[in-house]
Amino acid sequence: MRYVGDIATTDSYKISLYTWNEKYIVKIEAGPYEQMYKVNQLDFWGDEAALREIFADEVFLKSVFARFQQMHSDFNDVLTRFDLV
């Protein structure tokens, strides 16, 4: 996997762009959690700018971060059930 660059970085999250096996891989990290999206490079004809625009979309990012909150909640729930917190 080859690192291409960051799409966005804030105190709350980091979005990185990679290429591998004719795919763009977008990794979004927030604390101990991450989400990855694999996108066929041919769908974007090598246009990284378009991909960067999509992954900077506010509506999409709100959904992504809601998913991070759900991941955190799910993990805390299981830790509580096993008396680990």
Coordinates of C-alpha atoms in Angstrom, one line a residue:
M1 CA 0.0 0.0 0.0
R2 CA 1.5 3.4 -1.0
Y3 CA 0.7 6.5 0.9
V4 CA -0.4 9.3 -1.4
G5 CA -1.2 12.1 1.2
D6 CA -3.6 13.4 3.7
I7 CA -7.1 14.6 2.7
A8 CA -7.8 16.3 6.0
T9 CA -6.4 16.4 9.5
T10 CA -8.0 18.0 12.6
D11 CA -7.7 17.5 16.3
S12 CA -10.6 15.0 16.0
Y13 CA -9.7 12.9 12.9
K14 CA -7.3 12.2 10.1
I15 CA -8.2 11.2 6.6
S16 CA -5.4 9.6 4.6
L17 CA -5.3 8.5 0.9
Y18 CA -3.4 5.4 -0.3
T19 CA -3.2 3.4 -3.5
W20 CA -3.0 -0.3 -3.7
N21 CA -3.9 -2.9 -6.3
E22 CA -5.6 -0.4 -8.7
K23 CA -7.7 1.0 -5.9
Y24 CA -7.7 4.2 -3.8
I25 CA -7.9 3.4 -0.1
V26 CA -9.2 6.2 2.1
K27 CA -8.5 5.7 5.8
I28 CA -10.4 7.8 8.3
E29 CA -9.0 7.7 11.9
A30 CA -10.6 9.0 15.0
G31 CA -8.9 8.1 18.3
P32 CA -8.6 4.3 18.5
Y33 CA -11.1 3.7 15.7
E34 CA -10.8 3.7 11.9
Q35 CA -12.9 3.3 8.8
M36 CA -11.6 2.4 5.4
Y37 CA -13.1 2.9 2.0
K38 CA -11.8 1.2 -1.1
V39 CA -12.6 2.8 -4.4
N40 CA -11.6 1.6 -7.9
Q41 CA -9.1 4.0 -9.5
L42 CA -10.7 3.6 -12.9
D43 CA -14.0 5.1 -11.4
F44 CA -12.0 8.3 -11.0
W45 CA -9.7 8.1 -14.0
G46 CA -6.8 8.9 -11.6
D47 CA -8.5 12.2 -10.6
E48 CA -7.4 12.4 -6.9
A49 CA -8.9 15.9 -6.7
A50 CA -12.4 14.5 -7.2
L51 CA -11.8 11.8 -4.6
R52 CA -10.6 14.4 -2.2
E53 CA -13.7 16.5 -2.8
I54 CA -16.0 13.5 -2.1
F55 CA -14.3 12.6 1.2
A56 CA -14.4 16.3 2.3
D57 CA -18.2 16.5 1.9
E58 CA -19.9 17.7 5.1
V59 CA -23.0 15.5 4.8
F60 CA -20.8 12.4 4.3
L61 CA -18.5 13.3 7.1
K62 CA -21.4 13.7 9.5
S63 CA -22.4 10.2 8.8
V64 CA -18.9 8.9 9.2
F65 CA -18.5 10.5 12.6
A66 CA -21.9 9.3 13.7
R67 CA -20.6 5.8 12.9
F68 CA -17.5 6.5 15.0
Q69 CA -19.7 7.4 17.9
Q70 CA -21.7 4.2 17.4
M71 CA -18.4 2.2 17.3
H72 CA -17.3 3.8 20.5
S73 CA -20.6 3.1 22.2
D74 CA -20.6 -0.5 21.0
F75 CA -17.1 -1.1 22.3
N76 CA -17.9 0.5 25.7
D77 CA -21.0 -1.6 26.0
V78 CA -19.1 -4.9 25.5
L79 CA -16.4 -3.8 27.9
T80 CA -19.1 -3.1 30.5
R81 CA -20.8 -6.5 29.9
F82 CA -17.5 -8.2 30.6
D83 CA -16.8 -6.0 33.6
L84 CA -13.7 -4.5 32.0
V85 CA -14.5 -0.8 32.7

